[in-house]
PDB file of C-alpha atoms in Angstrom:
ATOM      1  CA  MET A 923      59.752 110.587 112.208  1.00 75.00           C
ATOM      2  CA  ARG A 924      63.222 110.572 112.240  1.00 94.00           C
ATOM      3  CA  LYS A 925      65.451 108.432 110.537  1.00 97.00           C
ATOM      4  CA  PHE A 926      68.809 106.824 109.997  1.00 98.00           C
ATOM      5  CA  LEU A 927      70.280 106.968 106.171  1.00 98.00           C
ATOM      6  CA  VAL A 928      72.091 103.960 105.663  1.00 98.00           C
ATOM      7  CA  VAL A 929      73.924 103.297 102.426  1.00 96.00           C
ATOM      8  CA  LEU A 930      73.853  99.619 100.785  1.00 96.00           C
ATOM      9  CA  ASP A 931      76.013  98.320  98.712  1.00 91.00           C
ATOM     10  CA  ASP A 932      78.408  95.590  98.140  1.00 85.00           C
ATOM     11  CA  SER A 933      81.089  96.476 100.709  1.00 84.00           C
ATOM     12  CA  ARG A 934      81.903  94.401 103.983  1.00 83.00           C
ATOM     13  CA  GLU A 935      81.366  97.615 105.903  1.00 88.00           C
ATOM     14  CA  CYS A 936      77.912  97.963 104.986  1.00 92.00           C
ATOM     15  CA  LEU A 937      77.069  95.152 107.131  1.00 92.00           C
ATOM     16  CA  ASN A 938      78.295  97.168 110.484  1.00 93.00           C
ATOM     17  CA  ALA A 939      76.468 100.405 108.939  1.00 95.00           C
ATOM     18  CA  MET A 940      73.329  98.822 108.772  1.00 96.00           C
ATOM     19  CA  ARG A 941      73.649  97.284 112.254  1.00 95.00           C
ATOM     20  CA  PHE A 942      74.175 100.345 114.034  1.00 97.00           C
ATOM     21  CA  ALA A 943      71.937 102.193 112.141  1.00 97.00           C
ATOM     22  CA  SER A 944      69.128  99.647 112.917  1.00 97.00           C
ATOM     23  CA  LEU A 945      70.372  99.329 116.779  1.00 96.00           C
ATOM     24  CA  ARG A 946      69.931 103.302 116.963  1.00 96.00           C
ATOM     25  CA  ALA A 947      66.910 103.524 115.298  1.00 97.00           C
ATOM     26  CA  GLU A 948      65.118 100.500 117.568  1.00 96.00           C
ATOM     27  CA  HIS A 949      66.685 102.482 120.958  1.00 95.00           C
ATOM     28  CA  THR A 950      65.299 106.271 119.863  1.00 95.00           C
ATOM     29  CA  GLY A 951      62.047 105.246 117.939  1.00 96.00           C
ATOM     30  CA  ALA A 952      63.569 106.149 115.258  1.00 97.00           C
ATOM     31  CA  GLY A 953      63.297 104.873 111.225  1.00 97.00           C
ATOM     32  CA  VAL A 954      65.738 103.101 108.681  1.00 98.00           C
ATOM     33  CA  GLU A 955      65.823 104.588 105.425  1.00 98.00           C
ATOM     34  CA  VAL A 956      68.147 102.246 102.832  1.00 98.00           C
ATOM     35  CA  LEU A 957      69.619 103.796  99.953  1.00 98.00           C
ATOM     36  CA  SER A 958      71.680 102.201  96.952  1.00 97.00           C
ATOM     37  CA  VAL A 959      72.919 103.891  94.004  1.00 96.00           C
ATOM     38  CA  ILE A 960      73.111 102.470  90.796  1.00 93.00           C
ATOM     39  CA  PRO A 961      76.279 104.064  89.072  1.00 88.00           C
ATOM     40  CA  PRO A 962      75.600 105.484  85.260  1.00 81.00           C
ATOM     41  CA  ASP A 963      78.835 103.892  84.214  1.00 66.00           C
ATOM     42  CA  GLU A 964      77.099 100.322  84.529  1.00 54.00           C
ATOM     43  CA  PHE A 965      74.815 101.265  81.576  1.00 53.00           C
ATOM     44  CA  ASN A 966      76.799 102.717  78.928  1.00 59.00           C
ATOM     45  CA  HIS A 967      75.758 100.046  76.468  1.00 58.00           C
ATOM     46  CA  TRP A 968      73.079  99.856  73.494  1.00 61.00           C
ATOM     47  CA  ILE A 969      69.690 101.351  75.180  1.00 63.00           C
ATOM     48  CA  GLY A 970      68.223  98.073  75.387  1.00 67.00           C
ATOM     49  CA  VAL A 971      70.954  96.295  76.917  1.00 71.00           C
ATOM     50  CA  GLY A 972      71.750  98.950  78.942  1.00 71.00           C
ATOM     51  CA  ASP A 973      67.668  98.923  80.318  1.00 77.00           C
ATOM     52  CA  ILE A 974      67.917  95.187  80.699  1.00 80.00           C
ATOM     53  CA  MET A 975      71.312  95.955  82.972  1.00 81.00           C
ATOM     54  CA  ARG A 976      69.410  98.453  84.649  1.00 83.00           C
ATOM     55  CA  GLU A 977      66.525  95.851  85.349  1.00 88.00           C
ATOM     56  CA  GLU A 978      68.884  93.299  87.046  1.00 91.00           C
ATOM     57  CA  ALA A 979      70.424  95.999  89.270  1.00 91.00           C
ATOM     58  CA  ARG A 980      67.515  96.920  90.407  1.00 94.00           C
ATOM     59  CA  ASP A 981      66.374  93.166  90.958  1.00 95.00           C
ATOM     60  CA  ARG A 982      69.754  92.321  93.187  1.00 95.00           C
ATOM     61  CA  ILE A 983      69.269  95.490  95.103  1.00 96.00           C
ATOM     62  CA  ILE A 984      66.018  94.562  96.116  1.00 97.00           C
ATOM     63  CA  ALA A 985      67.096  90.791  96.859  1.00 96.00           C
ATOM     64  CA  HIS A 986      70.072  92.321  98.987  1.00 94.00           C
ATOM     65  CA  PHE A 987      67.928  94.755 100.826  1.00 97.00           C
ATOM     66  CA  GLU A 988      65.083  92.028 101.718  1.00 97.00           C
ATOM     67  CA  VAL A 989      67.972  89.949 103.612  1.00 95.00           C
ATOM     68  CA  PHE A 990      68.224  93.505 105.908  1.00 94.00           C
ATOM     69  CA  ALA A 991      64.858  94.439 106.030  1.00 97.00           C
ATOM     70  CA  LYS A 992      63.973  90.342 107.268  1.00 97.00           C
ATOM     71  CA  TRP A 993      66.620  90.684 109.722  1.00 95.00           C
ATOM     72  CA  MET A 994      65.604  94.230 111.038  1.00 96.00           C
ATOM     73  CA  ARG A 995      61.729  93.639 111.111  1.00 97.00           C
ATOM     74  CA  THR A 996      62.699  89.914 112.976  1.00 97.00           C
ATOM     75  CA  LYS A 997      65.199  91.095 115.274  1.00 94.00           C
ATOM     76  CA  HIS A 998      64.502  95.107 115.972  1.00 94.00           C
ATOM     77  CA  GLN A 999      60.859  95.475 114.847  1.00 96.00           C
ATOM     78  CA  LEU A1000      61.711  97.941 112.304  1.00 97.00           C
ATOM     79  CA  GLU A1001      59.830  98.520 108.744  1.00 97.00           C
ATOM     80  CA  PRO A1002      63.041  99.767 106.656  1.00 98.00           C
ATOM     81  CA  HIS A1003      62.137 101.707 103.585  1.00 97.00           C
ATOM     82  CA  LEU A1004      64.259 101.202 100.280  1.00 98.00           C
ATOM     83  CA  VAL A1005      65.414 103.966  98.094  1.00 98.00           C
ATOM     84  CA  ILE A1006      67.189 103.321  94.659  1.00 97.00           C
ATOM     85  CA  ARG A1007      68.653 106.144  92.777  1.00 97.00           C
ATOM     86  CA  GLU A1008      70.671 106.262  89.473  1.00 93.00           C
ATOM     87  CA  GLY A1009      73.980 108.619  89.177  1.00 93.00           C
ATOM     88  CA  GLU A1010      77.051 109.103  90.860  1.00 93.00           C
ATOM     89  CA  PRO A1011      77.144 107.504  94.329  1.00 93.00           C
ATOM     90  CA  VAL A1012      78.189 110.786  96.326  1.00 93.00           C
ATOM     91  CA  GLU A1013      75.861 113.258  94.359  1.00 94.00           C
ATOM     92  CA  GLU A1014      73.229 110.899  95.060  1.00 96.00           C
ATOM     93  CA  ILE A1015      73.752 110.427  98.471  1.00 95.00           C
ATOM     94  CA  LEU A1016      73.865 113.986  98.868  1.00 94.00           C
ATOM     95  CA  ALA A1017      70.757 114.500  97.238  1.00 95.00           C
ATOM     96  CA  GLN A1018      68.657 112.073  99.068  1.00 97.00           C
ATOM     97  CA  VAL A1019      69.747 113.965 102.568  1.00 96.00           C
ATOM     98  CA  ARG A1020      68.830 117.338 101.017  1.00 93.00           C
ATOM     99  CA  ASP A1021      65.637 115.664  99.486  1.00 96.00           C
ATOM    100  CA  ASP A1022      64.261 114.182 102.810  1.00 96.00           C
ATOM    101  CA  PRO A1023      63.558 116.262 105.599  1.00 96.00           C
ATOM    102  CA  GLU A1024      62.821 113.456 107.961  1.00 97.00           C
ATOM    103  CA  ILE A1025      66.582 112.050 107.636  1.00 98.00           C
ATOM    104  CA  GLY A1026      68.514 112.844 110.869  1.00 97.00           C
ATOM    105  CA  VAL A1027      71.598 110.874 110.262  1.00 97.00           C
ATOM    106  CA  LEU A1028      73.772 109.840 107.514  1.00 97.00           C
ATOM    107  CA  VAL A1029      75.270 106.425 108.596  1.00 97.00           C
ATOM    108  CA  LEU A1030      78.579 104.934 106.663  1.00 95.00           C
ATOM    109  CA  GLY A1031      80.826 102.079 107.190  1.00 93.00           C
ATOM    110  CA  ALA A1032      84.518 102.496 107.437  1.00 92.00           C
ATOM    111  CA  ASN A1033      86.773 100.282 105.766  1.00 87.00           C
ATOM    112  CA  ALA A1034      88.545  97.654 107.923  1.00 78.00           C
ATOM    113  CA  GLU A1035      91.199  96.562 105.773  1.00 75.00           C
ATOM    114  CA  GLY A1036      93.642  99.548 106.675  1.00 69.00           C
ATOM    115  CA  LYS A1037      93.412 101.060 103.405  1.00 73.00           C
ATOM    116  CA  GLY A1038      91.778 104.041 104.537  1.00 75.00           C
ATOM    117  CA  PRO A1039      88.113 104.497 105.274  1.00 82.00           C
ATOM    118  CA  GLY A1040      86.923 103.709 102.062  1.00 84.00           C
ATOM    119  CA  PRO A1041      85.816 106.096  98.663  1.00 83.00           C
ATOM    120  CA  LEU A1042      82.154 107.024 100.022  1.00 85.00           C
ATOM    121  CA  VAL A1043      83.523 108.097 103.615  1.00 88.00           C
ATOM    122  CA  THR A1044      86.396 110.108 102.085  1.00 86.00           C
ATOM    123  CA  GLN A1045      84.357 112.059  99.873  1.00 87.00           C
ATOM    124  CA  LEU A1046      81.414 112.380 101.982  1.00 87.00           C
ATOM    125  CA  THR A1047      83.342 113.890 105.148  1.00 86.00           C
ATOM    126  CA  LYS A1048      84.551 116.557 102.688  1.00 85.00           C
ATOM    127  CA  SER A1049      81.120 117.751 101.984  1.00 80.00           C
ATOM    128  CA  SER A1050      80.098 117.208 106.187  1.00 78.00           C
ATOM    129  CA  GLY A1051      80.480 120.793 106.626  1.00 82.00           C
ATOM    130  CA  SER A1052      77.293 121.563 104.614  1.00 84.00           C
ATOM    131  CA  LEU A1053      75.303 118.813 105.249  1.00 87.00           C
ATOM    132  CA  PRO A1054      72.161 119.574 107.033  1.00 91.00           C
ATOM    133  CA  VAL A1055      72.491 116.540 109.226  1.00 94.00           C
ATOM    134  CA  PRO A1056      75.321 114.945 110.984  1.00 94.00           C
ATOM    135  CA  ILE A1057      77.520 111.403 109.591  1.00 95.00           C
ATOM    136  CA  THR A1058      77.928 108.565 111.737  1.00 95.00           C
ATOM    137  CA  ILE A1059      81.037 106.724 110.592  1.00 94.00           C
ATOM    138  CA  VAL A1060      80.795 102.968 111.656  1.00 94.00           C
ATOM    139  CA  PRO A1061      84.348 101.192 111.716  1.00 92.00           C
ATOM    140  CA  GLY A1062      84.220  97.986 109.724  1.00 87.00           C
ATOM    141  CA  ASN A1063      86.309  95.886 112.218  1.00 89.00           C
ATOM    142  CA  LEU A1064      83.601  96.373 115.523  1.00 90.00           C
ATOM    143  CA  THR A1065      82.007  93.112 116.376  1.00 90.00           C
ATOM    144  CA  LYS A1066      78.389  92.691 116.733  1.00 89.00           C
ATOM    145  CA  GLU A1067      78.745  92.849 120.343  1.00 94.00           C
ATOM    146  CA  GLN A1068      80.522  95.910 120.296  1.00 94.00           C
ATOM    147  CA  LEU A1069      77.914  97.486 117.986  1.00 91.00           C
ATOM    148  CA  GLU A1070      75.616  96.593 120.549  1.00 90.00           C
ATOM    149  CA  GLY A1071      77.246  98.281 123.322  1.00 92.00           C
ATOM    150  CA  ILE A1072      77.531 101.417 121.426  1.00 90.00           C
ATOM    151  CA  ALA A1073      74.300 101.932 120.062  1.00 84.00           C
TER     152      ALA A1073
END
């Protein structure tokens, strides 16, 4: 089954990317894979403290994911899949796209603040020519109604 890969993070633009991926998956009979990356710099502490912080980060990610997953199940009849990776975000996103042959589209949210599209969009579009899938960039200032109209 083809899947839309969407990145889960703490950014505002993540919400529109999640909405768009869910709507497109529902309309095309595809699935949604949600990727969250834990950066390595969060754990540059003593081993025991780093392990505790890593587990806390995973718990936060799972709780955040469950909010979106419940919405996808209820509103779009989708069962999203969560993937958590550790490392540099751009490298891990690219690795996930290359590791999972069912991913058909990478969906990213663009910053609506007028300070550029955001670091992930900026860095990943530089690699877009060598990716095996297209990237869809969803503007962060689109309304829910606008997203429903284009998805």
